[in-house]
Tab-separated table of C-alpha atoms and ligand atoms in Angstrom:
chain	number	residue	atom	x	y	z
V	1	UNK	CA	-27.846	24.984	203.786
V	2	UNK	CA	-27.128	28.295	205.358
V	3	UNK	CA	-23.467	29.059	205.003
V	4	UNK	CA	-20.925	31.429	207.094
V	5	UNK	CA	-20.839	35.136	205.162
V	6	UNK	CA	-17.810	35.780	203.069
V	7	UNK	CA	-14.748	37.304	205.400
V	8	UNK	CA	-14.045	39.592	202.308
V	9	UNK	CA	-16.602	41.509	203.050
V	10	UNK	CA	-15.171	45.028	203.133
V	11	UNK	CA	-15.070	46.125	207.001
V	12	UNK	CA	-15.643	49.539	205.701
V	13	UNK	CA	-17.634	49.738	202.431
V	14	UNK	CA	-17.221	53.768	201.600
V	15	UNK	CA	-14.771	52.402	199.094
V	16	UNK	CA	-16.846	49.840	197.076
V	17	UNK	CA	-19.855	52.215	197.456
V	18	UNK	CA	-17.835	54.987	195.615
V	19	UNK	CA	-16.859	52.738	192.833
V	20	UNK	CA	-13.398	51.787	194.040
V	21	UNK	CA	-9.995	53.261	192.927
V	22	UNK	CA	-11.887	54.464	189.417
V	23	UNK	CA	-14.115	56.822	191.469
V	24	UNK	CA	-11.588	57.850	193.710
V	25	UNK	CA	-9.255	59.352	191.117
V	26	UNK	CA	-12.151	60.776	189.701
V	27	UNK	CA	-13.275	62.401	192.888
V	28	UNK	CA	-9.619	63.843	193.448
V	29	UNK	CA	-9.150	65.103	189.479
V	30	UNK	CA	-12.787	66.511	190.045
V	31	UNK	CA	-11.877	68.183	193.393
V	32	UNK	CA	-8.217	69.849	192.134
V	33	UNK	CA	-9.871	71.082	189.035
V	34	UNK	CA	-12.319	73.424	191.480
V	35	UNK	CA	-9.597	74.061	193.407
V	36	UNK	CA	-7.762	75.469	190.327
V	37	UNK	CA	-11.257	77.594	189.090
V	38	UNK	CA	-13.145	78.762	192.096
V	39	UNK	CA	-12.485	82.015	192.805
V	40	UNK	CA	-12.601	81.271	196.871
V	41	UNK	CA	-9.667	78.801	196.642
V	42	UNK	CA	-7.451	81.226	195.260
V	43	UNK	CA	-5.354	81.055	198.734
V	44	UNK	CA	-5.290	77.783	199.467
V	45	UNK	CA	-4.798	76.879	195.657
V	46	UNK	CA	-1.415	78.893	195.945
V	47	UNK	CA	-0.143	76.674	198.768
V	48	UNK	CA	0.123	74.197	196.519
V	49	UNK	CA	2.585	73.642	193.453
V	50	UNK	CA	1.869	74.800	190.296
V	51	UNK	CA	1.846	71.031	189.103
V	52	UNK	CA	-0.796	69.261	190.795
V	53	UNK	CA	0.086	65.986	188.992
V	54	UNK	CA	2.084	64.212	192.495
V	55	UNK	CA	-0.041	65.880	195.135
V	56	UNK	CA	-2.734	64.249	193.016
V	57	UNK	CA	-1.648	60.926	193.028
V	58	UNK	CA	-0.874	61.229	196.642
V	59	UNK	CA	-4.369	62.202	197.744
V	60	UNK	CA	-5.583	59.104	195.572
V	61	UNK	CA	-3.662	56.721	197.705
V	62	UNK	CA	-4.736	58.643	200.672
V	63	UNK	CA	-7.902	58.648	200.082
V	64	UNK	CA	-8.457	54.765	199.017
V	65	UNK	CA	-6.729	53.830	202.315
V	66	UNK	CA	-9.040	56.178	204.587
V	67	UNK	CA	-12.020	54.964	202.524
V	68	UNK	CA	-11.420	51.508	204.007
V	69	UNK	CA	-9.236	50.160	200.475
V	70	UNK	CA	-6.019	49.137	199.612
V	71	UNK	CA	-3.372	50.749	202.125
V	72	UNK	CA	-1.625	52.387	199.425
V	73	UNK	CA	-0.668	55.375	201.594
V	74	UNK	CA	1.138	53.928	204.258
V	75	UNK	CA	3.278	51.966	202.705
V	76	UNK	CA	5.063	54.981	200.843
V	77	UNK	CA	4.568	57.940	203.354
V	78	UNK	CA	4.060	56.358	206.782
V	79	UNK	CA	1.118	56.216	208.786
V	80	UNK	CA	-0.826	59.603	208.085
V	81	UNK	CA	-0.082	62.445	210.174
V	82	UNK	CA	-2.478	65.103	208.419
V	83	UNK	CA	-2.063	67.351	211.304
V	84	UNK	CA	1.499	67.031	211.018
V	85	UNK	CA	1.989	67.673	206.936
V	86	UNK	CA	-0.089	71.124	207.255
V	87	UNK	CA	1.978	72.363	209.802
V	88	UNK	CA	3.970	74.619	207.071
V	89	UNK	CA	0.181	76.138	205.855
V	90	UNK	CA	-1.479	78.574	207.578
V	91	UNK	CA	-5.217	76.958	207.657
V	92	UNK	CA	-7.747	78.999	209.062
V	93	UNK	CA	-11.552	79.174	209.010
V	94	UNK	CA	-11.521	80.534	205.356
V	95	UNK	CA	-9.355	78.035	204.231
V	96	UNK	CA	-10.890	74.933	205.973
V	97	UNK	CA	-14.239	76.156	203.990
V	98	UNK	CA	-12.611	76.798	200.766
V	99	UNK	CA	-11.396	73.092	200.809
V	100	UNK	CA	-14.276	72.061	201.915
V	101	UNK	CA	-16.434	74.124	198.928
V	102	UNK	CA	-13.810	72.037	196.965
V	103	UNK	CA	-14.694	68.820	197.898
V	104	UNK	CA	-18.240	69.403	198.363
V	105	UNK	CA	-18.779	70.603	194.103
V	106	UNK	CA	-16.365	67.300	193.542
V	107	UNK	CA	-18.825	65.127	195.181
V	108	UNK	CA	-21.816	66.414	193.427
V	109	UNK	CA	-19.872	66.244	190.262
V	110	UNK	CA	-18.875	62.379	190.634
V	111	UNK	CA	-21.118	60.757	193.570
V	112	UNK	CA	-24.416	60.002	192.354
V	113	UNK	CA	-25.050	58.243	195.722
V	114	UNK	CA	-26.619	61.308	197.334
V	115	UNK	CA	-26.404	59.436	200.976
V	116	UNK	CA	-22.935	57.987	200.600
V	117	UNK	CA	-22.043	62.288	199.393
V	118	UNK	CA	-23.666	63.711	202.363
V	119	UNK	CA	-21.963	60.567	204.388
V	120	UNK	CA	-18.846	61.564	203.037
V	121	UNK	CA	-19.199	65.205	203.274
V	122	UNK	CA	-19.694	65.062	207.108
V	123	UNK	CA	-16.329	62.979	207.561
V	124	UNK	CA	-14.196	65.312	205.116
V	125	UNK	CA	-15.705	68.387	207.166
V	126	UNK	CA	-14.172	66.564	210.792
V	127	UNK	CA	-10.785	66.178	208.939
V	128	UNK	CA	-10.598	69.281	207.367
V	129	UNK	CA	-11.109	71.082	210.793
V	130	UNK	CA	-8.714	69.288	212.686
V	131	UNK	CA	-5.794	70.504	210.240
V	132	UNK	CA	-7.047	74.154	211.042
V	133	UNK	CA	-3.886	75.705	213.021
V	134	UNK	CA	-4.316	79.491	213.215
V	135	UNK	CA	-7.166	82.058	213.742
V	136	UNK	CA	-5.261	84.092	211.591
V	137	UNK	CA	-5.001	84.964	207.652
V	138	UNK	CA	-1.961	86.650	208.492
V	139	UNK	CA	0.175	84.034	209.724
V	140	UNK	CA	2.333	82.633	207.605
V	141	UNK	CA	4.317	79.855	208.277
V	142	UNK	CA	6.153	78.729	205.174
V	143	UNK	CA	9.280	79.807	204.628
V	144	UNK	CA	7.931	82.270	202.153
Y	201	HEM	C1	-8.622	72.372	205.463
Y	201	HEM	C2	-7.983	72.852	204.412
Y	201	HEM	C3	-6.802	72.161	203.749
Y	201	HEM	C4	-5.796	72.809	203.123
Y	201	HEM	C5	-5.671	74.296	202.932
Y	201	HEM	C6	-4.865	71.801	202.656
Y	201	HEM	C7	-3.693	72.058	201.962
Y	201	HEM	C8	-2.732	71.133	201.660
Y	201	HEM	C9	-1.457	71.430	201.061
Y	201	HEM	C10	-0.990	72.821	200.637
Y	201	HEM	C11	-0.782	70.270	200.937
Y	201	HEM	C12	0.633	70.069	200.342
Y	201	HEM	C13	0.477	69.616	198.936
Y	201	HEM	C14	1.776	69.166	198.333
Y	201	HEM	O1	2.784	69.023	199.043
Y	201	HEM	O2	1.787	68.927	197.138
Y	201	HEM	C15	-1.630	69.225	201.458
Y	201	HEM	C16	-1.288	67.885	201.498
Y	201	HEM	C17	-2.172	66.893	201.820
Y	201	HEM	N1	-3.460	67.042	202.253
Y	201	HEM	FE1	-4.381	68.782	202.616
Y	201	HEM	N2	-5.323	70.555	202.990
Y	201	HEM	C18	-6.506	70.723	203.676
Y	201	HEM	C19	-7.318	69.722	204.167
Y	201	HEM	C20	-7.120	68.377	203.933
Y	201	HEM	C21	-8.043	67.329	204.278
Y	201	HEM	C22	-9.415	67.560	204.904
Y	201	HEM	C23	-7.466	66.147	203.902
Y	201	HEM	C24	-7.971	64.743	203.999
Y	201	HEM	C25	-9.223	64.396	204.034
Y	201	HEM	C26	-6.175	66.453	203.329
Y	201	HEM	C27	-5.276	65.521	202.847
Y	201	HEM	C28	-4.003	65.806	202.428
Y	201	HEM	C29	-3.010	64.789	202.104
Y	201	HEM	C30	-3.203	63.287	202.158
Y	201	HEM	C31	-1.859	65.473	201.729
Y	201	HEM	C32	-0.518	64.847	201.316
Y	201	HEM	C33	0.228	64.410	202.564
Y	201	HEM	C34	1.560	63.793	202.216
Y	201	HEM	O3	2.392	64.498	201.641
Y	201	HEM	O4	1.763	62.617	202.520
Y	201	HEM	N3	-6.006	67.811	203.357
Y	201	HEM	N4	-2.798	69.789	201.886
């Protein structure tokens, strides 16, 4: 008896590939920590607040909703407007490939799945280029 696949099945499986929320908050607590060591994310690890504890959990929820799980982000924040929240950094070039560099030693630290990392790595390098919004290291748009 053949029978009709499961609807369950995730419509977007980047999620239960990583390992679900688990991996996720590993990924994120792996990619601050570079942030906070490597010496070319000085700058952008000075936009942020000294205590990375909510702008962690904030990135976890992110991140499991854009990873096709639970829509923990919306709920709380509104529909993401990424472009929108960096308005007050000045992202540049640099910047977008310090992040990336980030993200990139935070995947090979907790992906094993070299395909789903390089998968991964591609989408997080679209993002992170769209939230570029100057040409310039010197302009500074925060109000300090
Ligand atoms: C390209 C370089 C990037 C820089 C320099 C940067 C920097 C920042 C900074 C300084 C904040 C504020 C943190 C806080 O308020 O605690 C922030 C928030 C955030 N960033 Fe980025 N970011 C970058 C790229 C990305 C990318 C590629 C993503 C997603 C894949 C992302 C997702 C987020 C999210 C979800 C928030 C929190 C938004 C909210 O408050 O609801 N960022 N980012």
């Amino acid at each position: 008896m053949t029978e009709a696949p499961a609807i369950a099945v995730s419509t977007n499986p980047h999620y239960q590939r990583l390992g679900g929320q688990a991996a996720v908050a590993q990924l994120v607590e792996a990619f601050y920590r570079a942030m906070d060591t490597r010496v070319d994310a000085q700058a952008i690890r000075a936009m942020h607040e000294h205590d990375l504890a909510p702008t962690k959990a904030v990135l976890v929820t992110y991140l499991s909703e854009w990873l096709g799980g639970p829509r923990d982000y919306t709920p709380t924040r509104g529909a993401p407007r990424l472009r929108r929240v960096h308005q007050p950094f000045a992202i540049d070039a640099p910047a977008r490939d310090a992040w990336m560099a980030c993200m990139r030693q935070a995947l090979a630290e907790t992906c094993e799945d070299a395909a789903l990392g390089a998968e991964l790595e591609a989408a997080f390098a679209k993002v992170a280029q769209a939230v570029v919004n100057t040409d310039s290291p010197f302009t500074h748009r925060s109000a300090s």
